[in-house]
Coordinates of C-alpha atoms and ligand atoms in Angstrom, one line a residue:
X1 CA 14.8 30.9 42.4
X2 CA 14.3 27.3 43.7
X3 CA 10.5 26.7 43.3
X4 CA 10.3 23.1 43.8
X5 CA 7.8 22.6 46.7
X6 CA 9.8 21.7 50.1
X7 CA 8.9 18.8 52.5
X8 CA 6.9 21.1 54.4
X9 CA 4.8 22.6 51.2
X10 CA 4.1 19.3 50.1
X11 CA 2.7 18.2 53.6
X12 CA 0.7 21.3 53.9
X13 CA -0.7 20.8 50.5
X14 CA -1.1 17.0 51.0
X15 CA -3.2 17.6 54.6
X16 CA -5.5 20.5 52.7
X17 CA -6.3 18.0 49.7
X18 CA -7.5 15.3 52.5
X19 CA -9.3 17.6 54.5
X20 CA -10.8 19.4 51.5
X21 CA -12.1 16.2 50.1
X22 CA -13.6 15.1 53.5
X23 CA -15.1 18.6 55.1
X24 CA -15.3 21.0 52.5
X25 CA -15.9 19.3 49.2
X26 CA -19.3 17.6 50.2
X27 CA -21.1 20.6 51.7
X28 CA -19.5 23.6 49.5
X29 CA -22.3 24.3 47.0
X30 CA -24.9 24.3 50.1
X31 CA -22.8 26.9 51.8
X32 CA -22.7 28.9 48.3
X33 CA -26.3 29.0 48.0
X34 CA -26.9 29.5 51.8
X35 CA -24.3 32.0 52.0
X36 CA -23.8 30.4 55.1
X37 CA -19.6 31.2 56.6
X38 CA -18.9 27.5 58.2
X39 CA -17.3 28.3 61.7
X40 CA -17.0 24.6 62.0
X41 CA -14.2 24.6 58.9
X42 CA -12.4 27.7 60.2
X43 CA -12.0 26.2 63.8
X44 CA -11.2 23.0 62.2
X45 CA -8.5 24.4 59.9
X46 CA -7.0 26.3 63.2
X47 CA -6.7 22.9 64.2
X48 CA -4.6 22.1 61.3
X49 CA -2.2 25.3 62.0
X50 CA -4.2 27.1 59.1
X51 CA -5.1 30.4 60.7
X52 CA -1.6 31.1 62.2
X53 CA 0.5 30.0 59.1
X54 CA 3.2 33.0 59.8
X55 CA 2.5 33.0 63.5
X56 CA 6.0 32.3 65.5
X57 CA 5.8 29.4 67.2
X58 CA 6.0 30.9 70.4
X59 CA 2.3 33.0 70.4
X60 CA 0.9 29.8 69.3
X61 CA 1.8 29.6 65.5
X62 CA 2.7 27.6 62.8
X63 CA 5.7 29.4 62.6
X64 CA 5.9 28.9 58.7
X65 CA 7.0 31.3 55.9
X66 CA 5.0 33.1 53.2
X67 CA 6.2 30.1 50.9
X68 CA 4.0 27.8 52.5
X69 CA 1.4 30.3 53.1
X70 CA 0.9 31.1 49.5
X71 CA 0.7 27.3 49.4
X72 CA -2.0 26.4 52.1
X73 CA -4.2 29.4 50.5
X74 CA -3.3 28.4 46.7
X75 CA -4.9 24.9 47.4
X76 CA -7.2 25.9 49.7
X77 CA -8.6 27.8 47.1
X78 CA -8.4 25.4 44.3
X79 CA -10.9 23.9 46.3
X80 CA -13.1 26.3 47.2
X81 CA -12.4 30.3 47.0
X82 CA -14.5 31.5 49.9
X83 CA -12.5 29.4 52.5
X84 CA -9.2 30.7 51.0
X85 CA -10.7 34.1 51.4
X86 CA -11.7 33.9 54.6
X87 CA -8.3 32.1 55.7
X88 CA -6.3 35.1 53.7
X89 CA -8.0 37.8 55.4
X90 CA -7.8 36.4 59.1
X91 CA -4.3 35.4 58.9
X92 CA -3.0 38.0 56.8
X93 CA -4.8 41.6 57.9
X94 CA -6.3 40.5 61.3
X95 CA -3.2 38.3 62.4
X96 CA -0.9 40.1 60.2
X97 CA -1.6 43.4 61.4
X98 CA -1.0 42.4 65.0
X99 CA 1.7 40.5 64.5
X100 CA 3.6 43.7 62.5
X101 CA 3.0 46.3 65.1
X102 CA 1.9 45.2 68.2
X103 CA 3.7 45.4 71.3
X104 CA 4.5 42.3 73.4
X105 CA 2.0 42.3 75.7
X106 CA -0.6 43.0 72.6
X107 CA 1.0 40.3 70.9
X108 CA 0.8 37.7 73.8
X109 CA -2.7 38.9 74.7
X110 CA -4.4 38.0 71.2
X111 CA -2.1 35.9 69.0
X112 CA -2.7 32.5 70.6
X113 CA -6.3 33.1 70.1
X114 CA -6.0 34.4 66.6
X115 CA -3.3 31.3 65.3
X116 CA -5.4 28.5 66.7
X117 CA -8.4 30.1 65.2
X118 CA -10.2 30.2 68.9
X119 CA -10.7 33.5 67.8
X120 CA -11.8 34.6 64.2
X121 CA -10.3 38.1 63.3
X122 CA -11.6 40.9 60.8
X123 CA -9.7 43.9 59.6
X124 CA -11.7 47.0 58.8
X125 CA -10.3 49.7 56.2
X126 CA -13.0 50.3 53.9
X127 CA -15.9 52.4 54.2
X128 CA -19.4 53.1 52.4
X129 CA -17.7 56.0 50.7
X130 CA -14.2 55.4 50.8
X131 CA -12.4 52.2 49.6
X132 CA -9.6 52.3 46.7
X133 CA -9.7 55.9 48.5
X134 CA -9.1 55.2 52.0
X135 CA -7.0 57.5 53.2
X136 CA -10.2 59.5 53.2
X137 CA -12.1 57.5 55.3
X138 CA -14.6 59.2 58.0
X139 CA -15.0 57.1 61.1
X140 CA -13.5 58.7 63.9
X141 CA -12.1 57.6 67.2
X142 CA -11.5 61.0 70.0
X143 CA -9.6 60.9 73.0
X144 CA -11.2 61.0 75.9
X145 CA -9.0 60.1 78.8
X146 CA -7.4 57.1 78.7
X147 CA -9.9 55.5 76.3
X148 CA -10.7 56.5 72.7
X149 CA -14.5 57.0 71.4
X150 CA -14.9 55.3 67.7
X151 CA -18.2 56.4 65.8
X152 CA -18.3 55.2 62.6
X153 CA -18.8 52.5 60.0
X154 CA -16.9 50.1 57.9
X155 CA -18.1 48.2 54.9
X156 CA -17.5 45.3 53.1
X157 CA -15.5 43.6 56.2
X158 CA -14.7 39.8 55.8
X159 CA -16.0 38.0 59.5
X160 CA -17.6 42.1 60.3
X161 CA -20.2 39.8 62.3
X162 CA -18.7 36.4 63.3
X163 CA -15.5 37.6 64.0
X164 CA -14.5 37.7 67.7
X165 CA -11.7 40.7 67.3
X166 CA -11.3 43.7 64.8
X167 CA -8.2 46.0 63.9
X168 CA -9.6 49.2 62.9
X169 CA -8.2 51.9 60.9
X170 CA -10.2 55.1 62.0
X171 CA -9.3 58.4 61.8
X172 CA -7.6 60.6 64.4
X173 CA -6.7 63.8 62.6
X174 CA -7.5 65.6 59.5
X175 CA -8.5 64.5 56.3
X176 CA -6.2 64.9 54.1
X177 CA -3.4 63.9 56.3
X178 CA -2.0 60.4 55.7
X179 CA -0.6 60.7 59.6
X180 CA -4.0 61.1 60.7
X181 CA -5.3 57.5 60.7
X182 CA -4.6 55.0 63.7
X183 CA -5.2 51.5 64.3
X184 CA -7.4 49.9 67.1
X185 CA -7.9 46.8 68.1
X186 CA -11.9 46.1 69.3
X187 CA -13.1 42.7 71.0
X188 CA -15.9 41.8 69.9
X189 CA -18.6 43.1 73.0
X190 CA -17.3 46.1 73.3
X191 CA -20.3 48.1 73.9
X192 CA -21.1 50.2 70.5
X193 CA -19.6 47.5 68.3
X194 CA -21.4 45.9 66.7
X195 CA -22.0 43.9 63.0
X196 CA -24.1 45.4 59.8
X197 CA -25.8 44.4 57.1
X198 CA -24.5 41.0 55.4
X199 CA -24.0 41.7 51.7
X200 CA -25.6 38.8 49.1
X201 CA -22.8 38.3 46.9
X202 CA -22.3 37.3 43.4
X203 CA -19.4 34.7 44.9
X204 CA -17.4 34.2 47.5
X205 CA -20.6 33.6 49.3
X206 CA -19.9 31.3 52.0
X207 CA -16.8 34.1 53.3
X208 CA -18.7 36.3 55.2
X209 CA -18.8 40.0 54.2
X210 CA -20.7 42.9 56.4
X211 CA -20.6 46.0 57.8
X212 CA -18.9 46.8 61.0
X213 CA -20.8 49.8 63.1
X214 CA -19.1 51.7 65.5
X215 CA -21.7 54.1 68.0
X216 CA -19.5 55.9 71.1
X217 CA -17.5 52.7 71.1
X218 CA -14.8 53.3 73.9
X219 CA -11.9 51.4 73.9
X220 CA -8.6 51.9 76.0
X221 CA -5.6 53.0 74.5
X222 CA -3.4 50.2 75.1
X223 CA -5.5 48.7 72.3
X224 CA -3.9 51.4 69.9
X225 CA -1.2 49.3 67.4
X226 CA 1.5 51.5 67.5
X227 CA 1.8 54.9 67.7
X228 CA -1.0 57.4 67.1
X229 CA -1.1 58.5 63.2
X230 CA 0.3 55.1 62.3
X231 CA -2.7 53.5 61.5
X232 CA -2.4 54.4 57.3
X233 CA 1.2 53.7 57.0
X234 CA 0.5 50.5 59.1
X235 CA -2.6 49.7 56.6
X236 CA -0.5 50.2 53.4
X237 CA 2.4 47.8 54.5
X238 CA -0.2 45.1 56.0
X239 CA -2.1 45.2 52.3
X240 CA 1.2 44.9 50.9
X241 CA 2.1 41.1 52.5
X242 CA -1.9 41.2 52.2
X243 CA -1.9 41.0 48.0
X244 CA 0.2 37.8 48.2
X245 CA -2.5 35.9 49.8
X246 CA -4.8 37.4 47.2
X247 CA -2.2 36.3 44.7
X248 CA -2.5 32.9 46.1
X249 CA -5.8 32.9 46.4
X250 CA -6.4 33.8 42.2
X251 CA -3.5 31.3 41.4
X252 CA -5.9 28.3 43.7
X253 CA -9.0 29.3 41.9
X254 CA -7.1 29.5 38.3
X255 CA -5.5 26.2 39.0
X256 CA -8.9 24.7 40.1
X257 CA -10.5 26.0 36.9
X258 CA -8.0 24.8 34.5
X259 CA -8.4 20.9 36.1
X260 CA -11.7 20.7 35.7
X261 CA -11.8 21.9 32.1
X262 CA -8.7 20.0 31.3
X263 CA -10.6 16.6 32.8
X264 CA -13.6 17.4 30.8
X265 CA -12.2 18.7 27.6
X266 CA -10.9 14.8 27.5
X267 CA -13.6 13.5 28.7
X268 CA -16.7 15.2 26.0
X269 CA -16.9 14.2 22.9
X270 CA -18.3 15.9 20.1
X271 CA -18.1 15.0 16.1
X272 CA -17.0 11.8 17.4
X273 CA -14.0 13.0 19.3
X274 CA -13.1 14.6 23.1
X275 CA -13.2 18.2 22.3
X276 CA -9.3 18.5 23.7
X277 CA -9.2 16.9 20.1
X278 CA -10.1 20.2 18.3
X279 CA -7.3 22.9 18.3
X280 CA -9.6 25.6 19.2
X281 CA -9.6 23.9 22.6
X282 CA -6.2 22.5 23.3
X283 CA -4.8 26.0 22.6
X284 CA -7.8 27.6 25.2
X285 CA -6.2 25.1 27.9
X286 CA -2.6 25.9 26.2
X287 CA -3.0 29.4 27.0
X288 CA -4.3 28.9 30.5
X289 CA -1.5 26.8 31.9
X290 CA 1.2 29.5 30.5
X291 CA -0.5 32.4 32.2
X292 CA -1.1 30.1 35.4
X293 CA 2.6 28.9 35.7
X294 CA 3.5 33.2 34.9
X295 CA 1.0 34.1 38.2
X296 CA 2.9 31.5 39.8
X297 CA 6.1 32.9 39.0
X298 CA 5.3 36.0 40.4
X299 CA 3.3 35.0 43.4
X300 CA 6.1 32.9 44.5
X301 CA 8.8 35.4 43.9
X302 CA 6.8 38.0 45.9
X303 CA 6.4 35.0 48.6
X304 CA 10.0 34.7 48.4
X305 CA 11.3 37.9 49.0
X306 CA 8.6 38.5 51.4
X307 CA 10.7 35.6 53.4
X308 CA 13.9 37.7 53.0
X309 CA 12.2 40.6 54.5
X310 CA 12.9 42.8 51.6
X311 CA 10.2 45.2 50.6
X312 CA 7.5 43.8 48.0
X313 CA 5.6 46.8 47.3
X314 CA 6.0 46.4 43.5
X315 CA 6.3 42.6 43.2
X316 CA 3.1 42.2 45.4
X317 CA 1.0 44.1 43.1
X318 CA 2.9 42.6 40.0
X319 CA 1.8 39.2 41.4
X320 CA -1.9 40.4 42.7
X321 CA -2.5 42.6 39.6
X322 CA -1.3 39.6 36.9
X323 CA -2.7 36.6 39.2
X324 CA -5.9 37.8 39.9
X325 CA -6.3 39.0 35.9
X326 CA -5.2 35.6 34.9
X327 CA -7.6 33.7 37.1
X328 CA -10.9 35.6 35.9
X329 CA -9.6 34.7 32.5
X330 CA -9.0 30.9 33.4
X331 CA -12.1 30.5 35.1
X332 CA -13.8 32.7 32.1
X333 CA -12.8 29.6 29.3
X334 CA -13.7 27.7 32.0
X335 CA -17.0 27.7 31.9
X336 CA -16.4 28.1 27.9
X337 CA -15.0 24.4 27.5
X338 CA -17.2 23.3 29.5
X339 CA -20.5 24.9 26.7
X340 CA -24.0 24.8 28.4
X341 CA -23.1 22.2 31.6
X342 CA -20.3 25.1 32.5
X343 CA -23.6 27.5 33.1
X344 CA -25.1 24.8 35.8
X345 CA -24.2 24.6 38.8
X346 CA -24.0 20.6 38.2
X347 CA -20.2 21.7 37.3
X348 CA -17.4 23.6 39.6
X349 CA -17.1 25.7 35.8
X350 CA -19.9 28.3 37.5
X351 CA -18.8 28.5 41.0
X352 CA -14.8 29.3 40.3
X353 CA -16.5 31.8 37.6
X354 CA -18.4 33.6 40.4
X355 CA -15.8 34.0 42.7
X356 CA -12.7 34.8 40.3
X357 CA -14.2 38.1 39.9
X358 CA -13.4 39.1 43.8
X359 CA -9.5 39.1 43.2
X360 CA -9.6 41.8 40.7
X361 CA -11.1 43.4 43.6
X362 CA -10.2 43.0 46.8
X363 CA -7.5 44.4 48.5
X364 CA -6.6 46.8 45.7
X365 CA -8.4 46.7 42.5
X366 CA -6.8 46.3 39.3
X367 CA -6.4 49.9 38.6
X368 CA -5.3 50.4 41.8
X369 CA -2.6 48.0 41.7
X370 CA -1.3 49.5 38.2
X371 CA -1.2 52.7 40.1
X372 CA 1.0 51.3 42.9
X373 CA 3.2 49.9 39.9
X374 CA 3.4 52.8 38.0
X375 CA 4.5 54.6 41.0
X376 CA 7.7 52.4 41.8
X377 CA 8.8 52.4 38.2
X378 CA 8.0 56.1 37.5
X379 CA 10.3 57.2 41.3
Ligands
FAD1 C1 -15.9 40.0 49.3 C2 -15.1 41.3 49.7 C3 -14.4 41.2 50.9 C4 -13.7 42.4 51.4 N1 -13.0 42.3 52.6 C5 -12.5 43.5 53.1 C6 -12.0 43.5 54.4 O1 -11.9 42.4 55.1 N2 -11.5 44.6 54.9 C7 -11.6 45.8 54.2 O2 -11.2 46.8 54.7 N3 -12.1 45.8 53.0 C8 -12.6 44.7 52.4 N4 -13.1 44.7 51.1 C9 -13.2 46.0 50.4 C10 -12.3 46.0 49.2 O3 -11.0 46.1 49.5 C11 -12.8 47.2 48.3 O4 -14.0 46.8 47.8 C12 -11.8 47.6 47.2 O5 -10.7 48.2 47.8 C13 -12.5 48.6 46.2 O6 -13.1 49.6 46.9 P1 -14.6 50.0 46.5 O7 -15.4 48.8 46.5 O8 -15.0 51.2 47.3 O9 -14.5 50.5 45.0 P2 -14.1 52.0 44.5 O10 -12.9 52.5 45.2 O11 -15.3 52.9 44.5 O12 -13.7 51.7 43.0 C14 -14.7 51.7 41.9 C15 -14.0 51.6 40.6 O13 -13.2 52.8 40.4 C16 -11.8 52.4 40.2 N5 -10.9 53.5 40.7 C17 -11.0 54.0 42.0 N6 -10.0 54.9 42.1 C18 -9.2 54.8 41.0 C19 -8.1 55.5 40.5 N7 -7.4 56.4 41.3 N8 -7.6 55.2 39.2 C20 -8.3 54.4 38.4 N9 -9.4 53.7 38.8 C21 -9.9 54.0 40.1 C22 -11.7 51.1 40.8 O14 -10.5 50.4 40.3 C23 -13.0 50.4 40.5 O15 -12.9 49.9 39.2 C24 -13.8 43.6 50.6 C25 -14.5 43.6 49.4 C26 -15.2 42.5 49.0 C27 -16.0 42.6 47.8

């Protein structure tokens, strides 16, 4: 496998790097502390093509491959995590969900919106009492003519509250039965729908994370995705493309931790030298750079044969599970080369710390992607 960056990888990555250093850069520790989600950014990275990376062209889309999506997210992240979140889970659950299994008219109705980031999309699966566990979730939706009444709530939802249009996974037959879940999409002022409680994160604090509350929500069935009893199958395929962006996401963060230590190891000096000097150091930053160009490896194969439309099950988690283990352990020594100023938040070494700690999490925690693993190996 090729992985030298194309012409279009290296523009992305180029135009991110310039607009990073402009809009993002300067304000990013104030929207940390804040907790404050920057609309402004997302619209602006819509702009850019950012929130419709894998959109065809013609619903309004970038039209690009997962190659330079894993791209755009990897260096948006290097940057700063929460924006990489944020742009992960609108273009890959929201978008991505629509954009597998919607019909044409579903398609044409909220793509455009969703790709030039006009509309910001969330993409509810979790619940209080179900998440690695979803398949047992409890939020209902009943037919009732030709709508469908949701009652219910879902937690932990990137843009729960800002974001102008949800797909839904809510449950339409028995638990226990993984054909009795189906996916809805809800536009934001849909009577009963409505945003939660804003959780106050350890990082990843300027993404926005809430609950999503659902009271006699009715909402007509040509907003189902698919067919009823879908909605699991749907969800498990989705989170599959959905762990390469989190992939991408722990490889930006990584990446971003290993540069600033590597600039600071040469530029401290201690006993007279810069601590890059002292082995105990040089191997720290020697063992980071192997593991990141390894998460890279995998990310980008999984990116790859995403592209060739072969299934990724495995290789996703591969690449989510090592990726996202690898950047809590890069951004971990991290704040270790950088001693007592990588406790401060005078240095990035705190803030890439803070939010590493969501990819082990996200999407499929650690244990949960060595149990998708050991399931396609043990078949
Ligand atoms: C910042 C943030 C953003 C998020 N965004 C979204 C979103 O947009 N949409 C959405 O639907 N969800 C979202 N989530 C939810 C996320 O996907 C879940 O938090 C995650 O799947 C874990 O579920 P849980 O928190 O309920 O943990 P639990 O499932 O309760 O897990 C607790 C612990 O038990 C372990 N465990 C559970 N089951 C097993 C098992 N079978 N074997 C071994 N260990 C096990 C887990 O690995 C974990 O260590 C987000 C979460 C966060 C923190």
């Amino acid at each position: 496998m090729d992985l030298t960056f194309t012409e279009n990888q290296k523009m992305i990555a180029q135009m991110i790097r310039d607009f990073g250093a402009k809009h993002i850069k300067p304000d990013m520790m104030k929207w940390d502390e804040s907790q404050e989600f920057p609309v402004h950014v997302f619209k602006a990275l819509g702009e850019l093509g950012l929130m419709g990376v894998l959109v065809p062209t013609e619903y309004g889309g970038s039209g690009f491959g997962y190659l330079e999506y894993v791209t755009a997210i990897a260096e948006l992240s290097k940057i700063d995590g929460s924006i990489g979140l944020s742009m992960a889970a609108h273009n890959s659950l929201c978008t991505g969900h629509i954009l597998a299994f919607g019909n044409e008219e579903q398609k044409m109705k909220w793509l455009p919106k969703l790709a030039t980031a006009e509309w910001i999309g969330a993409w509810g699966l979790t619940e209080p009492n179900t998440g690695s566990d979803s398949g047992n979730m409890r939020t209902t939706a009943v037919k009732d003519g030709d709508h469908w009444v949701i009652n219910g709530a879902k937690n932990f939802i990137t843009h729960g509250k800002s974001g102008n249009i949800a797909v839904v996974i809510v449950r339409t037959g028995e638990v226990g039965d993984s054909h009795g879940m189906t996916a809805f999409v809800v536009e934001r002022g849909t009577p009963g729908f409505e945003g939660g409680r804003k959780e106050d994160k350890l990082g990843m604090r300027a993404s926005e994370t809430t609950e999503m509350i659902f009271t006699d929500c009715r909402v007509h069935e040509s907003n189902m995705l698919g067919k009823e009893g879908e909605g699991f199958i749907q969800a498990m395929k989705v989170l599959d493309g959905g762990r390469i962006s989190i992939a991408a996401l722990s490889l930006g963060i990584a990446q971003g931790a290993f540069e600033a230590a590597l600039a600071y190891s040469k530029e401290r000096h201690q006993f007279n030298k810069p601590i890059s000097d002292f082995q105990g150091i040089a191997f720290k930053l020697a063992d980071m750079a192997t593991e990141i160009e390894a998460a890279s490896l995998l990310t980008y194969r999984a990116a790859d044969m995403k592209n060739k439309g072969l299934n990724v099950n495995k290789e996703s988690a591969f690449a989510k599970y090592y990726a996202s283990e690898v950047c809590v352990r890069a951004a971990t020594e991290g704040v270790q080369i950088f001693g007592g100023y990588g406790y401060t938040k005078d240095y990035p070494a705190e803030k890439y710390y803070r939010d590493s700690k969501l990819c082990t999490i996200g999407e499929g925690t650690s244990e949960i992607q060595k149990l998708v693993i050991s399931r396609a190996i043990l078949k």
